[in-house]
mmCIF file of C-alpha atoms and ligand atoms in Angstrom:
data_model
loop_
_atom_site.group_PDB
_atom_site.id
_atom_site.type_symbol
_atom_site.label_atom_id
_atom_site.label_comp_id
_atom_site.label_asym_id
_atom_site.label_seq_id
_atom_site.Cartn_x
_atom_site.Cartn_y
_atom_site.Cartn_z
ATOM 1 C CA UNK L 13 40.168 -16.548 20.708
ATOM 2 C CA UNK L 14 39.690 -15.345 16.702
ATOM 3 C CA UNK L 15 37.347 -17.979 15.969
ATOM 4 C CA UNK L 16 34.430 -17.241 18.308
ATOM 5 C CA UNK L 17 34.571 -13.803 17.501
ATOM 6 C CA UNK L 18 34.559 -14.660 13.451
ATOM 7 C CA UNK L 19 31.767 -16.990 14.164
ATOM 8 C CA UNK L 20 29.537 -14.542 15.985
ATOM 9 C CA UNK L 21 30.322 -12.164 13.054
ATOM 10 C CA UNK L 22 29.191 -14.698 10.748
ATOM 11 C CA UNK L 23 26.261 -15.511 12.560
ATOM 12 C CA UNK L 24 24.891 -12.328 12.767
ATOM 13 C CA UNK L 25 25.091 -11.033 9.332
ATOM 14 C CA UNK L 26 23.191 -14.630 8.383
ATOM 15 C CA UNK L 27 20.444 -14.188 10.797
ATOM 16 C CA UNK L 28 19.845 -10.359 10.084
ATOM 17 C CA UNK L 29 17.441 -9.349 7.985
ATOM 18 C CA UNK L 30 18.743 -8.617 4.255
ATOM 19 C CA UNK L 31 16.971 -5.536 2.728
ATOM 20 C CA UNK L 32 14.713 -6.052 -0.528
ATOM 21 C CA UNK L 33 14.997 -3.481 -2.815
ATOM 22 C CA UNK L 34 13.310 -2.676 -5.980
ATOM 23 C CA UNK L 35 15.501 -4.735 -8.271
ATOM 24 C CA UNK L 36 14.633 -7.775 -5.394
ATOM 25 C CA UNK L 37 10.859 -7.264 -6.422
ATOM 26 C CA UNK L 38 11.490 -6.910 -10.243
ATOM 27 C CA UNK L 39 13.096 -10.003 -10.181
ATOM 28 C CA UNK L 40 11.394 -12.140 -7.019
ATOM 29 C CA UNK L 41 8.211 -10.708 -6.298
ATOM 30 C CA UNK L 42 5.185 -12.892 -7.372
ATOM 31 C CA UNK L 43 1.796 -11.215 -8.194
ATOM 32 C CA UNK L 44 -0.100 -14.475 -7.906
ATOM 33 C CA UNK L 45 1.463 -15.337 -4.978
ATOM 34 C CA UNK L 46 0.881 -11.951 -2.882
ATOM 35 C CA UNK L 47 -2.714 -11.899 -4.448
ATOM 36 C CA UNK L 48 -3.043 -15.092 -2.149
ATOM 37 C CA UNK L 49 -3.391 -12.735 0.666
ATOM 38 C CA UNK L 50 -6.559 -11.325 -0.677
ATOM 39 C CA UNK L 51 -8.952 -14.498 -0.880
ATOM 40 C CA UNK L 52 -11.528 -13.667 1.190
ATOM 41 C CA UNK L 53 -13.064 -15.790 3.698
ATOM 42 C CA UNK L 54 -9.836 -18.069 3.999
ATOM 43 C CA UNK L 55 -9.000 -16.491 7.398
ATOM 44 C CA UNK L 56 -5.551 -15.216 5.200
ATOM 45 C CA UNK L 57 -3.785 -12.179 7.038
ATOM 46 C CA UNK L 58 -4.912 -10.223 3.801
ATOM 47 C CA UNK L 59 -8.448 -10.442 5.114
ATOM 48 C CA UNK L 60 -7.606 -8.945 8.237
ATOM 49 C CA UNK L 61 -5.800 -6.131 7.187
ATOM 50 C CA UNK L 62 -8.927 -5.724 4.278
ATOM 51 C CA UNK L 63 -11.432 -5.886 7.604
ATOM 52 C CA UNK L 64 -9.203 -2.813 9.204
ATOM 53 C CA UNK L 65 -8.513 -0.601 6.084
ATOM 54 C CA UNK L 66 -11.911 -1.163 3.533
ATOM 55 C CA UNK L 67 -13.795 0.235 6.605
ATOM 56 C CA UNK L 68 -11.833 2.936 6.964
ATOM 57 C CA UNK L 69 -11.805 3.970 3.085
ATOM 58 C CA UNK L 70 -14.947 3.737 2.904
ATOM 59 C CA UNK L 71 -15.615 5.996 5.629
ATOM 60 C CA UNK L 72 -12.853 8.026 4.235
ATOM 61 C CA UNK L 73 -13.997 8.596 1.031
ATOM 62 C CA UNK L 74 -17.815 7.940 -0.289
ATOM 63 C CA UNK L 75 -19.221 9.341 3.077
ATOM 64 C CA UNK L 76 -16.604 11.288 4.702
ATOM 65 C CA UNK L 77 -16.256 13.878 2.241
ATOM 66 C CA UNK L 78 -12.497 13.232 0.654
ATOM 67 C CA UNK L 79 -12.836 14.040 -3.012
ATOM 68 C CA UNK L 80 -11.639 15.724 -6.047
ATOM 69 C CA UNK L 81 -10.914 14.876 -9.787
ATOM 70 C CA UNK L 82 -7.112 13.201 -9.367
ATOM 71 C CA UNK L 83 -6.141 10.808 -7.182
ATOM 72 C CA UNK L 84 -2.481 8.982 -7.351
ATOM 73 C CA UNK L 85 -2.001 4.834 -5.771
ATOM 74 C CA UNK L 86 1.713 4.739 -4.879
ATOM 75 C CA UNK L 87 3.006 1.441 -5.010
ATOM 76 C CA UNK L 88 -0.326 -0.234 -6.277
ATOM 77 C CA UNK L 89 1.226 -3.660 -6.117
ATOM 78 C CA UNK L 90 -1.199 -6.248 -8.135
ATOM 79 C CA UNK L 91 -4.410 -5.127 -5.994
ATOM 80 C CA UNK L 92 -7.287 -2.760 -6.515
ATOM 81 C CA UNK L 93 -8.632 -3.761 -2.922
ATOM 82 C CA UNK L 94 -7.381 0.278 -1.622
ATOM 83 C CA UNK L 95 -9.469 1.901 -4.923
ATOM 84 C CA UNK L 96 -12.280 0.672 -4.276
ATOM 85 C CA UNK L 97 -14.034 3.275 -1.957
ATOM 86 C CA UNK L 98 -12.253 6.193 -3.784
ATOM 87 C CA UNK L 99 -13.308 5.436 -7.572
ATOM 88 C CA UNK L 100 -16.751 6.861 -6.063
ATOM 89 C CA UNK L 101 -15.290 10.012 -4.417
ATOM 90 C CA UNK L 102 -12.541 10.488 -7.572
ATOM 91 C CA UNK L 103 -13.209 11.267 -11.221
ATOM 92 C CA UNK L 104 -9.663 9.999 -12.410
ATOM 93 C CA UNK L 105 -7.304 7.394 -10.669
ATOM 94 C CA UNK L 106 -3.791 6.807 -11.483
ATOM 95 C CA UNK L 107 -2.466 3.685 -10.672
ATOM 96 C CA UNK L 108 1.577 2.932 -10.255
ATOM 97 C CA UNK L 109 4.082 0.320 -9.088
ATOM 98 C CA UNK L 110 7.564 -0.487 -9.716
ATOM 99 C CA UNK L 111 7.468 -4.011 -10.943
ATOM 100 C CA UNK L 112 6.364 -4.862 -14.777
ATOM 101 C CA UNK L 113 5.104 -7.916 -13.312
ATOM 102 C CA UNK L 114 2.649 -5.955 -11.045
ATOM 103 C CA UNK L 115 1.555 -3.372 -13.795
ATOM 104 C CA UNK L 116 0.604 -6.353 -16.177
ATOM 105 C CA UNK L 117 -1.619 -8.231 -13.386
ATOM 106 C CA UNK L 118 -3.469 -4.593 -12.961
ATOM 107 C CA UNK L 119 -4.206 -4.463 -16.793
ATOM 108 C CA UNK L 120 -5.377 -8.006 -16.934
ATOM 109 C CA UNK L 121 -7.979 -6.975 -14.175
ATOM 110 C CA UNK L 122 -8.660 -3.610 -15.869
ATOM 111 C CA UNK L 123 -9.088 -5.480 -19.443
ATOM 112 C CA UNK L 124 -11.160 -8.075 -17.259
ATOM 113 C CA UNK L 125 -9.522 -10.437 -18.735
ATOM 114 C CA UNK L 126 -10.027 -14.748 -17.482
ATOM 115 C CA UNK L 127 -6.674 -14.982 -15.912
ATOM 116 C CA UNK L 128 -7.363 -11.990 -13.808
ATOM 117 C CA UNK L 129 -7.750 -12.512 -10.005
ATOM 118 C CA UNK L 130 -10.933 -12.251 -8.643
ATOM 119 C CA UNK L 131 -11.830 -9.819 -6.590
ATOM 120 C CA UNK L 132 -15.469 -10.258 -5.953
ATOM 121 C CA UNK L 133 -15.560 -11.153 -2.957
ATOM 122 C CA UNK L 134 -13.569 -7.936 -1.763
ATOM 123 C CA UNK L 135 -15.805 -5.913 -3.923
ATOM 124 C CA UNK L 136 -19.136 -7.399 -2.525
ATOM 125 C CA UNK L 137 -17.549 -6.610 1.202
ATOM 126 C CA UNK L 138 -17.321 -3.093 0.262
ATOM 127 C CA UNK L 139 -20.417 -2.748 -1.979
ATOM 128 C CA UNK L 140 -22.141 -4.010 1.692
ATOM 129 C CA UNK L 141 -20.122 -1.489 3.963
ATOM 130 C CA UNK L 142 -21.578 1.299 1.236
ATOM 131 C CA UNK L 143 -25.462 0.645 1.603
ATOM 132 C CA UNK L 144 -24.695 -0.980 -1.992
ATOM 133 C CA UNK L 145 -25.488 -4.706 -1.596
ATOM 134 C CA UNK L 146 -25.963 -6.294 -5.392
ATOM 135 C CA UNK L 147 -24.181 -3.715 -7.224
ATOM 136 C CA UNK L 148 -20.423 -5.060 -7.826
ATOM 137 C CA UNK L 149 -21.013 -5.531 -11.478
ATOM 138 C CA UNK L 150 -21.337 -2.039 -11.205
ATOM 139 C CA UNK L 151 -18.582 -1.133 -9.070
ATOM 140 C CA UNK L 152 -16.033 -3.261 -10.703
ATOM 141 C CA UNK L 153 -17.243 -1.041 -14.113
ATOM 142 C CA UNK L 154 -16.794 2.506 -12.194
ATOM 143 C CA UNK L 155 -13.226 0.975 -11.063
ATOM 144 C CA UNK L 156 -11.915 0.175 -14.167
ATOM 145 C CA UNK L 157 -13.229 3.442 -15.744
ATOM 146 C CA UNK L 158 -11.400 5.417 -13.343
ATOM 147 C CA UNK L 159 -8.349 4.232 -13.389
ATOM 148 C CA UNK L 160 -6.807 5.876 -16.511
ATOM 149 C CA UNK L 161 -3.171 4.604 -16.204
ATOM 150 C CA UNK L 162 -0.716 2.355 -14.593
ATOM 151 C CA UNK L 163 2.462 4.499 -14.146
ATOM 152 C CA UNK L 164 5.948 3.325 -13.327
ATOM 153 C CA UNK L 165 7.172 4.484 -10.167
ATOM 154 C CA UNK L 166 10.324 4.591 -7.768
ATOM 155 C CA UNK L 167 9.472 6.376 -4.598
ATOM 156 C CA UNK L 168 13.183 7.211 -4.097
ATOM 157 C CA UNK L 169 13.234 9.643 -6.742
ATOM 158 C CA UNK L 170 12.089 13.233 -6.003
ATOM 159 C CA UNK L 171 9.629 12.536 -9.326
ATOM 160 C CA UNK L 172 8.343 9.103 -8.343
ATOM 161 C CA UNK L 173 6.737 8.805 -11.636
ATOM 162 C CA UNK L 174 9.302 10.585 -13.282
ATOM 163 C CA UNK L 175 10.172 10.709 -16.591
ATOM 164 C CA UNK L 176 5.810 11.599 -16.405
ATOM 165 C CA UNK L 177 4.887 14.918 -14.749
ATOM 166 C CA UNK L 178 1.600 14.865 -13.283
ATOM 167 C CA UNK L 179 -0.136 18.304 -12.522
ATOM 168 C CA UNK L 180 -0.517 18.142 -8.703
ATOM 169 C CA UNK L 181 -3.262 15.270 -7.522
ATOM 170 C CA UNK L 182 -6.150 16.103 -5.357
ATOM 171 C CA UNK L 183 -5.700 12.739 -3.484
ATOM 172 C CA UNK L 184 -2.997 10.202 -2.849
ATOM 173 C CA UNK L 185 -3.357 7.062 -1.772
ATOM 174 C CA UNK L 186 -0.436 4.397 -0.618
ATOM 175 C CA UNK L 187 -0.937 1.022 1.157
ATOM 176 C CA UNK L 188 1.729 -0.899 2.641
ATOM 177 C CA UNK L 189 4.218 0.480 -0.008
ATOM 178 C CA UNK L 190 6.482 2.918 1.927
ATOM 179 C CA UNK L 191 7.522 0.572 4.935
ATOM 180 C CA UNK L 192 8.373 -2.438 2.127
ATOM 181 C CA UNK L 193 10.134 0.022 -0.204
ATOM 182 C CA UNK L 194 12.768 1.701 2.373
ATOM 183 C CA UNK L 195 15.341 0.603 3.623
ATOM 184 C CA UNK L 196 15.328 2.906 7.319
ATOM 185 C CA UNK L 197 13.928 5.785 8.532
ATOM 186 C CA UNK L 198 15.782 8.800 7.119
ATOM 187 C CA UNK L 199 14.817 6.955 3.424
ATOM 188 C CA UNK L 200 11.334 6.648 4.489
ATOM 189 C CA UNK L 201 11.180 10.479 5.040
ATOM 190 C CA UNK L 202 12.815 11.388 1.557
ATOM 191 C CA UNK L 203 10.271 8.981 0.231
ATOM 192 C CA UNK L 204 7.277 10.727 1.891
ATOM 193 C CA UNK L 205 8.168 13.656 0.928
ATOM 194 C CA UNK L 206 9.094 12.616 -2.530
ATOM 195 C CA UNK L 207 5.440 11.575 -2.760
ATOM 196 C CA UNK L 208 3.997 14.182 -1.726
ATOM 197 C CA UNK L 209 5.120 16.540 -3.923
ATOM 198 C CA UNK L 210 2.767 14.866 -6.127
ATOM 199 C CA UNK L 211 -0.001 16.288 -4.180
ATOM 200 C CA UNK L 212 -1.762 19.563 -3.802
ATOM 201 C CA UNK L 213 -1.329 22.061 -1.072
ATOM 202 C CA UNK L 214 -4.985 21.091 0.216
ATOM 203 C CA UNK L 215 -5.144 18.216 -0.806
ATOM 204 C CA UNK L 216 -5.373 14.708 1.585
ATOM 205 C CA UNK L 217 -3.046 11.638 1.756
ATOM 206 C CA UNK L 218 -4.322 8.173 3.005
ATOM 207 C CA UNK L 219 -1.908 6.323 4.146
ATOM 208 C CA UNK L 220 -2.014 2.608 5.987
ATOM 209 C CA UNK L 221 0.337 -0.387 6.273
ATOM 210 C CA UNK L 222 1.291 -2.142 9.367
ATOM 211 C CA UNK L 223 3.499 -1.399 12.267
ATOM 212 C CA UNK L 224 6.092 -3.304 13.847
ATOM 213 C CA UNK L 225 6.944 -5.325 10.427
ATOM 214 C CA UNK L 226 10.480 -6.481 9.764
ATOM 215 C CA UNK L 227 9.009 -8.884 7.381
ATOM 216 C CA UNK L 228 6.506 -10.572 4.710
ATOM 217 C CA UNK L 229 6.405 -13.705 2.912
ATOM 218 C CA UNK L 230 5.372 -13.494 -0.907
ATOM 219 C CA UNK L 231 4.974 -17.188 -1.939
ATOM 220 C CA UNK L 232 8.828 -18.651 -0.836
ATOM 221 C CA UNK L 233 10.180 -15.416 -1.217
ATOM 222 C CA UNK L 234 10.908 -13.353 1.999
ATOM 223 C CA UNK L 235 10.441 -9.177 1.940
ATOM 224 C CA UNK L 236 12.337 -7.287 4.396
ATOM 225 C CA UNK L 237 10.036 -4.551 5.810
ATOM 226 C CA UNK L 238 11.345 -1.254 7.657
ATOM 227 C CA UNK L 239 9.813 -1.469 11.325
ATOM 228 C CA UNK L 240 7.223 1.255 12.107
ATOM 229 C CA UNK L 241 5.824 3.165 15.007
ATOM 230 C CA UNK L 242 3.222 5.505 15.543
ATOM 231 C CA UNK L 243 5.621 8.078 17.210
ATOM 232 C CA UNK L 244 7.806 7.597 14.127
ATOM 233 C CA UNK L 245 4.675 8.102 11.833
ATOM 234 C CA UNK L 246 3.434 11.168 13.443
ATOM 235 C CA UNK L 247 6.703 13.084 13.601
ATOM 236 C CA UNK L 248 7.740 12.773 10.108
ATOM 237 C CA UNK L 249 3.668 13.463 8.789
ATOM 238 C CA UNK L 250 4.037 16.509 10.827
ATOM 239 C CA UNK L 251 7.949 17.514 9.696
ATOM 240 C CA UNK L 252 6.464 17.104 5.834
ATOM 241 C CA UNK L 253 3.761 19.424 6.200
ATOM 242 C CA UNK L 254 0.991 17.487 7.053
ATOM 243 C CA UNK L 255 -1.694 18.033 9.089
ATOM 244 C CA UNK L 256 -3.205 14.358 10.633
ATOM 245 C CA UNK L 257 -6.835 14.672 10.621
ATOM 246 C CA UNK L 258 -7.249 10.582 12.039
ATOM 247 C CA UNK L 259 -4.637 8.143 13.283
ATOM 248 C CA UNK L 260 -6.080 4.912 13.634
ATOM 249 C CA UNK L 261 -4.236 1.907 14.838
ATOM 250 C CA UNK L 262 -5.626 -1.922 15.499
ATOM 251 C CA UNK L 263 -3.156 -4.333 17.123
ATOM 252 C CA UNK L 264 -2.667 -7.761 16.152
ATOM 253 C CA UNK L 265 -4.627 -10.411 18.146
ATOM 254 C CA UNK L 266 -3.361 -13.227 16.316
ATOM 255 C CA UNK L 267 0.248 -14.721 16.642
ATOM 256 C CA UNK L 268 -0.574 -17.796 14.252
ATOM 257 C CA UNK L 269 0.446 -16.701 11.044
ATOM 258 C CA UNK L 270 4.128 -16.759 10.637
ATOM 259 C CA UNK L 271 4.153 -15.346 7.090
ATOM 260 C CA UNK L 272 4.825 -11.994 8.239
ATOM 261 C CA UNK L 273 5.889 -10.638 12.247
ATOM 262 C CA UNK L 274 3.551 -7.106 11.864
ATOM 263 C CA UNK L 275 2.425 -5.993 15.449
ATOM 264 C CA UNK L 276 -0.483 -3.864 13.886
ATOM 265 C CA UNK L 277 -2.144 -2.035 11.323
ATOM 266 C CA UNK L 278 -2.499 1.911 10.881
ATOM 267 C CA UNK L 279 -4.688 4.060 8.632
ATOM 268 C CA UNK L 280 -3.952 7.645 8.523
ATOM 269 C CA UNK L 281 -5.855 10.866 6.832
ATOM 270 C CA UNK L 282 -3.483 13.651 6.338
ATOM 271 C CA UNK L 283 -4.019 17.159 4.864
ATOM 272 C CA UNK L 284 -1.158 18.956 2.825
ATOM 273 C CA UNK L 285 -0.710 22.172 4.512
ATOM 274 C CA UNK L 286 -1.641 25.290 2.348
ATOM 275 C CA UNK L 287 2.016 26.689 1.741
ATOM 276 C CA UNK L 288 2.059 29.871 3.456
HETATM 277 N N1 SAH G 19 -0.441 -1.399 -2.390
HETATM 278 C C1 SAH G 19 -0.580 -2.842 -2.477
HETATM 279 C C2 SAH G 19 0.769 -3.545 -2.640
HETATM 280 C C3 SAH G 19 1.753 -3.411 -1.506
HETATM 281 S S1 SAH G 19 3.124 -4.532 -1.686
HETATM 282 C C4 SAH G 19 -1.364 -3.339 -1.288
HETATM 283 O O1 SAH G 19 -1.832 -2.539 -0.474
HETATM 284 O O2 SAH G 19 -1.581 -4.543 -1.164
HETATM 285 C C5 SAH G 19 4.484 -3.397 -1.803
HETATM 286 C C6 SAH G 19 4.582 -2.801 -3.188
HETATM 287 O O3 SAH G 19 5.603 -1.801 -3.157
HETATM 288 C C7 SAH G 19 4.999 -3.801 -4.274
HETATM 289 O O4 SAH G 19 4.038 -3.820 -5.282
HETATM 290 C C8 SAH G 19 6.339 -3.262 -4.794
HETATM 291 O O5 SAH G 19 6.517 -3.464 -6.183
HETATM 292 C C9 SAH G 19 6.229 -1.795 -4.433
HETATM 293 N N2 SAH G 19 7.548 -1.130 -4.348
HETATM 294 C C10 SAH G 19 8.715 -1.628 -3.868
HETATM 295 N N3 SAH G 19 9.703 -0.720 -3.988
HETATM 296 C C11 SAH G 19 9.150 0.380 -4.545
HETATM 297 C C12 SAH G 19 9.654 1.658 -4.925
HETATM 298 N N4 SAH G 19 10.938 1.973 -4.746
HETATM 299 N N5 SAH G 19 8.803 2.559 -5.450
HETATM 300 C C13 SAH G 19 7.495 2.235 -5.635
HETATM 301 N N6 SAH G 19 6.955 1.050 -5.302
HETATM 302 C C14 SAH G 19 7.769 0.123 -4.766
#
């Protein structure tokens, strides 16, 4: 009677979904290959979730009124694809990530250097949603202007850029860093508010990622990904002094893809409550 019961033990730890922390992306996560995501027009879940959230920032920021002189990316990964809008609405952007490996593939792009990946494409999408059609050259200039650094960062720590202090940011910014970068729910709200005592009293948060996600595929490698919901989301905004100003949520309509299980995508606007 042991045996099945060791077995079922054994089974279920193998078929359970192993957290990635950060020293899992130091060591495993591939720029190049997560930068796969982003070639647009190769029907790539990247493009989808660009379709959703580039609308959305651009709404957010050129025309919608979000703007200041600081804004801070948390977990900027290798892309540039969520700075795009706001290098027009911002007059200095701080970029971050954990990984050496993603700082490095930022610089190349910033130095514009061959081996950097091209975003083009991305840039021309949003140059169109802008009324700007023709001016990337131009775009991909203000971008790399703007950003003035690429930081180091570990959300878990009440300093995520820490040893740097940062005078409070006018803006922050995170895409699909939170959900990959905790391992439950009571992390993810020491993380959000760990963040966003980088920001201002005043001062507005965009935050989008996907909902529903247990999991994503960079290159062979799989990333364990804390599940979201929109209740979830809401509650903890709220219970860290935020106040949501749009909640927008698109579910999946595909089920083809396999390289990652996500049941939707959100985009949030959140304002940092004055303290009282
Ligand atoms: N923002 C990018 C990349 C998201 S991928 C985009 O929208 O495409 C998730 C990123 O979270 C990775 O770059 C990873 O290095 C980063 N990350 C993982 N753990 C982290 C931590 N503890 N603190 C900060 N960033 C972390």
């Amino acid at each position: 009677m042991g045996k099945p019961a060791q077995f079922m033990c054994r089974l279920r730890a193998s078929t359970m979904a192993e957290f990635t922390g950060g020293d899992n992306y130091q060591a495993e996560f591939d720029p190049k290959a997560y930068l796969g995501y982003f070639k647009f027009g190769e029907d790539t879940l990247g493009e989808e979730y660009l379709n959703f959230a580039l609308k959305h920032y651009c709404k957010t920021f050129p025309s919608g009124g979000v703007k200041g002189d600081t804004l801070i990316d948390i977990g900027s990964g290798p892309t540039v694809h969520q700075l795009l809008s706001a290098c027009e609405s911002f007059k200095e952007i701080t970029a971050s990530d954990y990984t050496d490996q993603n700082h490095q593939e930022l610089e190349k792009w910033l130095k514009n250097e061959p081996e950097a990946f091209d975003w083009t494409p991305v840039v021309k999408y949003v140059c169109e949603l802008e009324g700007n059609r023709g001016m990337e050259a131009e775009k991909e200039a203000k971008l790399r202007k703007t950003i003035k650094q690429v930081l180091k960062c570990d959300v878990h720590k009440s300093n995520p850029l820490d040893p740097i202090v940062l005078p409070p940011a006018d803006g922050l910014v995170s895409s699909l860093c939170l959900e990959a970068a905790c391992k439950d729910l009571t992390t993810y709200r020491i993380a959000l508010k760990n963040i966003s005592s980088l920001l201002k009293p005043g001062g507005h948060l965009v935050l989008s990622g996907v909902l529903g996600c247990s999991f994503y595929m960079v290159g062979p490698k799989r990333f364990s990904c804390l599940v979201l919901r929109e209740e979830f989301l809401r509650e903890v905004l709220s219970e860290t002094g935020f106040i949501i100003q749009e909640f927008e949520v698109l579910v999946r309509d595909d089920n083809i893809d396999d390289s990652s299980d996500f049941s939707g995508k959100f985009f949030i606007l959140a304002l940092k409550e004055e303290a009282i």
